[in-house]
Amino acid sequence: GDLDKVVNLLLSLSGRLARVENVLSSLGDNANSEERSSLNKKRKLLAGQHEDARELKENLDRRERVVLDILCNYLSEEQLQDYQHFVKMKSALLIEQRELDDKIKLGQEQLKCLMESL
């Protein structure tokens, strides 16, 4: 459960940080300094939160290694490999699911824009 939460948190923060950085980079020279300042503050806050989330992931990885060491005493080699595969695949599938959700959302937004333009 913690793995789901931390991976989703990292993905969410990464996406939000990327969007803020994209907006900042697209601002022209004539952009409002108040707006630029606000976006810089937001970027700094999100970067700090992202770093905190990465620390949570590192702590989770350490806990995973402790659990793995304990499981070594109780599981066969095959069962242990299955467990490790499960943990790796869970993260990979969460990331893939998030990417697919983002693509679906983008597609829906594009469809809405197309329908409105007709």
PDB file of C-alpha atoms in Angstrom:
ATOM      1  CA  GLY A   1       0.000   0.000   0.000  1.00  0.00           C
ATOM      2  CA  ASP A   2       2.787   2.415   0.828  1.00  0.00           C
ATOM      3  CA  LEU A   3       4.427   1.660  -2.499  1.00  0.00           C
ATOM      4  CA  ASP A   4       1.264   2.707  -4.375  1.00  0.00           C
ATOM      5  CA  LYS A   5       0.992   5.933  -2.417  1.00  0.00           C
ATOM      6  CA  VAL A   6       4.632   6.943  -2.749  1.00  0.00           C
ATOM      7  CA  VAL A   7       4.860   6.116  -6.467  1.00  0.00           C
ATOM      8  CA  ASN A   8       1.629   8.023  -7.169  1.00  0.00           C
ATOM      9  CA  LEU A   9       2.882  10.947  -5.081  1.00  0.00           C
ATOM     10  CA  LEU A  10       6.140  11.052  -7.013  1.00  0.00           C
ATOM     11  CA  LEU A  11       4.343  10.870 -10.348  1.00  0.00           C
ATOM     12  CA  SER A  12       1.874  13.559  -9.354  1.00  0.00           C
ATOM     13  CA  LEU A  13       4.562  15.930  -8.101  1.00  0.00           C
ATOM     14  CA  SER A  14       6.727  15.293 -11.157  1.00  0.00           C
ATOM     15  CA  GLY A  15       3.821  16.113 -13.453  1.00  0.00           C
ATOM     16  CA  ARG A  16       2.887  19.263 -11.577  1.00  0.00           C
ATOM     17  CA  LEU A  17       6.507  20.410 -11.466  1.00  0.00           C
ATOM     18  CA  ALA A  18       6.893  19.807 -15.199  1.00  0.00           C
ATOM     19  CA  ARG A  19       3.728  21.798 -15.952  1.00  0.00           C
ATOM     20  CA  VAL A  20       4.907  24.754 -13.855  1.00  0.00           C
ATOM     21  CA  GLU A  21       8.324  24.672 -15.497  1.00  0.00           C
ATOM     22  CA  ASN A  22       6.682  24.560 -18.952  1.00  0.00           C
ATOM     23  CA  VAL A  23       4.549  27.587 -18.133  1.00  0.00           C
ATOM     24  CA  LEU A  24       7.601  29.418 -16.796  1.00  0.00           C
ATOM     25  CA  SER A  25       9.629  28.662 -19.894  1.00  0.00           C
ATOM     26  CA  SER A  26       6.783  29.760 -22.179  1.00  0.00           C
ATOM     27  CA  LEU A  27       6.393  33.139 -20.481  1.00  0.00           C
ATOM     28  CA  GLY A  28       7.630  35.925 -22.670  1.00  0.00           C
ATOM     29  CA  ASP A  29       9.812  38.829 -21.625  1.00  0.00           C
ATOM     30  CA  ASN A  30       6.729  40.980 -21.211  1.00  0.00           C
ATOM     31  CA  ALA A  31       5.186  38.600 -18.669  1.00  0.00           C
ATOM     32  CA  ASN A  32       3.900  40.006 -15.428  1.00  0.00           C
ATOM     33  CA  SER A  33       6.656  39.920 -12.800  1.00  0.00           C
ATOM     34  CA  GLU A  34       4.070  39.022 -10.148  1.00  0.00           C
ATOM     35  CA  GLU A  35       2.965  36.023 -12.198  1.00  0.00           C
ATOM     36  CA  ARG A  36       6.573  34.962 -12.794  1.00  0.00           C
ATOM     37  CA  SER A  37       7.333  35.311  -9.079  1.00  0.00           C
ATOM     38  CA  SER A  38       4.264  33.286  -8.142  1.00  0.00           C
ATOM     39  CA  LEU A  39       5.237  30.511 -10.561  1.00  0.00           C
ATOM     40  CA  ASN A  40       8.815  30.496  -9.249  1.00  0.00           C
ATOM     41  CA  LYS A  41       7.522  30.132  -5.687  1.00  0.00           C
ATOM     42  CA  LYS A  42       5.262  27.303  -6.793  1.00  0.00           C
ATOM     43  CA  ARG A  43       8.148  25.600  -8.607  1.00  0.00           C
ATOM     44  CA  LYS A  44      10.359  25.906  -5.525  1.00  0.00           C
ATOM     45  CA  LEU A  45       7.606  24.473  -3.291  1.00  0.00           C
ATOM     46  CA  LEU A  46       6.944  21.580  -5.670  1.00  0.00           C
ATOM     47  CA  ALA A  47      10.677  20.862  -5.986  1.00  0.00           C
ATOM     48  CA  GLY A  48      10.928  20.641  -2.193  1.00  0.00           C
ATOM     49  CA  GLN A  49       7.909  18.378  -1.998  1.00  0.00           C
ATOM     50  CA  HIS A  50       9.353  16.209  -4.757  1.00  0.00           C
ATOM     51  CA  GLU A  51      12.621  15.878  -2.831  1.00  0.00           C
ATOM     52  CA  ASP A  52      10.646  14.902   0.302  1.00  0.00           C
ATOM     53  CA  ALA A  53       8.759  12.284  -1.717  1.00  0.00           C
ATOM     54  CA  ARG A  54      12.045  10.879  -3.031  1.00  0.00           C
ATOM     55  CA  GLU A  55      13.248  10.554   0.563  1.00  0.00           C
ATOM     56  CA  LEU A  56      10.032   8.679   1.361  1.00  0.00           C
ATOM     57  CA  LYS A  57      10.762   6.361  -1.570  1.00  0.00           C
ATOM     58  CA  GLU A  58      14.301   5.763  -0.289  1.00  0.00           C
ATOM     59  CA  ASN A  59      12.919   4.910   3.159  1.00  0.00           C
ATOM     60  CA  LEU A  60      10.405   2.583   1.541  1.00  0.00           C
ATOM     61  CA  ASP A  61      13.218   0.908  -0.414  1.00  0.00           C
ATOM     62  CA  ARG A  62      15.142   0.373   2.840  1.00  0.00           C
ATOM     63  CA  ARG A  63      12.048  -1.156   4.444  1.00  0.00           C
ATOM     64  CA  GLU A  64      11.652  -3.383   1.413  1.00  0.00           C
ATOM     65  CA  ARG A  65      15.219  -4.654   1.836  1.00  0.00           C
ATOM     66  CA  VAL A  66      14.548  -5.419   5.519  1.00  0.00           C
ATOM     67  CA  VAL A  67      11.379  -7.307   4.608  1.00  0.00           C
ATOM     68  CA  LEU A  68      13.282  -9.169   1.899  1.00  0.00           C
ATOM     69  CA  ASP A  69      15.949 -10.205   4.421  1.00  0.00           C
ATOM     70  CA  ILE A  70      13.246 -11.517   6.742  1.00  0.00           C
ATOM     71  CA  LEU A  71      11.457 -13.328   3.925  1.00  0.00           C
ATOM     72  CA  CYS A  72      14.715 -15.056   2.969  1.00  0.00           C
ATOM     73  CA  ASN A  73      14.298 -17.097   6.163  1.00  0.00           C
ATOM     74  CA  TYR A  74      10.761 -18.206   5.313  1.00  0.00           C
ATOM     75  CA  LEU A  75      10.441 -18.468   1.543  1.00  0.00           C
ATOM     76  CA  SER A  76      12.025 -20.738  -1.017  1.00  0.00           C
ATOM     77  CA  GLU A  77      14.302 -19.203  -3.637  1.00  0.00           C
ATOM     78  CA  GLU A  78      11.527 -19.399  -6.229  1.00  0.00           C
ATOM     79  CA  GLN A  79       8.996 -17.760  -3.910  1.00  0.00           C
ATOM     80  CA  LEU A  80      11.510 -15.050  -3.086  1.00  0.00           C
ATOM     81  CA  GLN A  81      12.087 -14.338  -6.776  1.00  0.00           C
ATOM     82  CA  ASP A  82       8.321 -14.211  -7.307  1.00  0.00           C
ATOM     83  CA  TYR A  83       8.027 -11.665  -4.483  1.00  0.00           C
ATOM     84  CA  GLN A  84      10.799  -9.504  -5.921  1.00  0.00           C
ATOM     85  CA  HIS A  85       9.225  -9.672  -9.376  1.00  0.00           C
ATOM     86  CA  PHE A  86       5.856  -8.696  -7.923  1.00  0.00           C
ATOM     87  CA  VAL A  87       7.289  -5.617  -6.195  1.00  0.00           C
ATOM     88  CA  LYS A  88       9.176  -4.501  -9.315  1.00  0.00           C
ATOM     89  CA  MET A  89       6.196  -5.049 -11.593  1.00  0.00           C
ATOM     90  CA  LYS A  90       3.833  -3.263  -9.237  1.00  0.00           C
ATOM     91  CA  SER A  91       5.844  -0.039  -9.526  1.00  0.00           C
ATOM     92  CA  ALA A  92       6.235  -0.414 -13.282  1.00  0.00           C
ATOM     93  CA  LEU A  93       2.518  -1.056 -13.745  1.00  0.00           C
ATOM     94  CA  LEU A  94       1.596   1.921 -11.566  1.00  0.00           C
ATOM     95  CA  ILE A  95       3.764   4.160 -13.728  1.00  0.00           C
ATOM     96  CA  GLU A  96       2.307   2.695 -16.919  1.00  0.00           C
ATOM     97  CA  GLN A  97      -1.234   3.115 -15.591  1.00  0.00           C
ATOM     98  CA  ARG A  98      -0.536   6.754 -14.769  1.00  0.00           C
ATOM     99  CA  GLU A  99       0.852   7.365 -18.269  1.00  0.00           C
ATOM    100  CA  LEU A 100      -2.205   5.737 -19.837  1.00  0.00           C
ATOM    101  CA  ASP A 101      -4.548   7.767 -17.627  1.00  0.00           C
ATOM    102  CA  ASP A 102      -2.729  10.940 -18.712  1.00  0.00           C
ATOM    103  CA  LYS A 103      -3.030   9.958 -22.388  1.00  0.00           C
ATOM    104  CA  ILE A 104      -6.738   9.248 -21.963  1.00  0.00           C
ATOM    105  CA  LYS A 105      -7.241  12.604 -20.264  1.00  0.00           C
ATOM    106  CA  LEU A 106      -5.334  14.386 -23.034  1.00  0.00           C
ATOM    107  CA  GLY A 107      -7.360  12.560 -25.685  1.00  0.00           C
ATOM    108  CA  GLN A 108     -10.601  13.534 -23.979  1.00  0.00           C
ATOM    109  CA  GLU A 109      -9.497  17.173 -23.777  1.00  0.00           C
ATOM    110  CA  GLN A 110      -8.541  17.156 -27.460  1.00  0.00           C
ATOM    111  CA  LEU A 111     -11.863  15.559 -28.393  1.00  0.00           C
ATOM    112  CA  LYS A 112     -13.737  18.182 -26.375  1.00  0.00           C
ATOM    113  CA  CYS A 113     -11.817  20.976 -28.124  1.00  0.00           C
ATOM    114  CA  LEU A 114     -12.534  19.438 -31.529  1.00  0.00           C
ATOM    115  CA  MET A 115     -16.226  19.075 -30.746  1.00  0.00           C
ATOM    116  CA  GLU A 116     -16.394  22.703 -29.571  1.00  0.00           C
ATOM    117  CA  SER A 117     -14.636  23.909 -32.711  1.00  0.00           C
ATOM    118  CA  LEU A 118     -17.220  22.217 -34.946  1.00  0.00           C
TER     119      LEU A 118
END
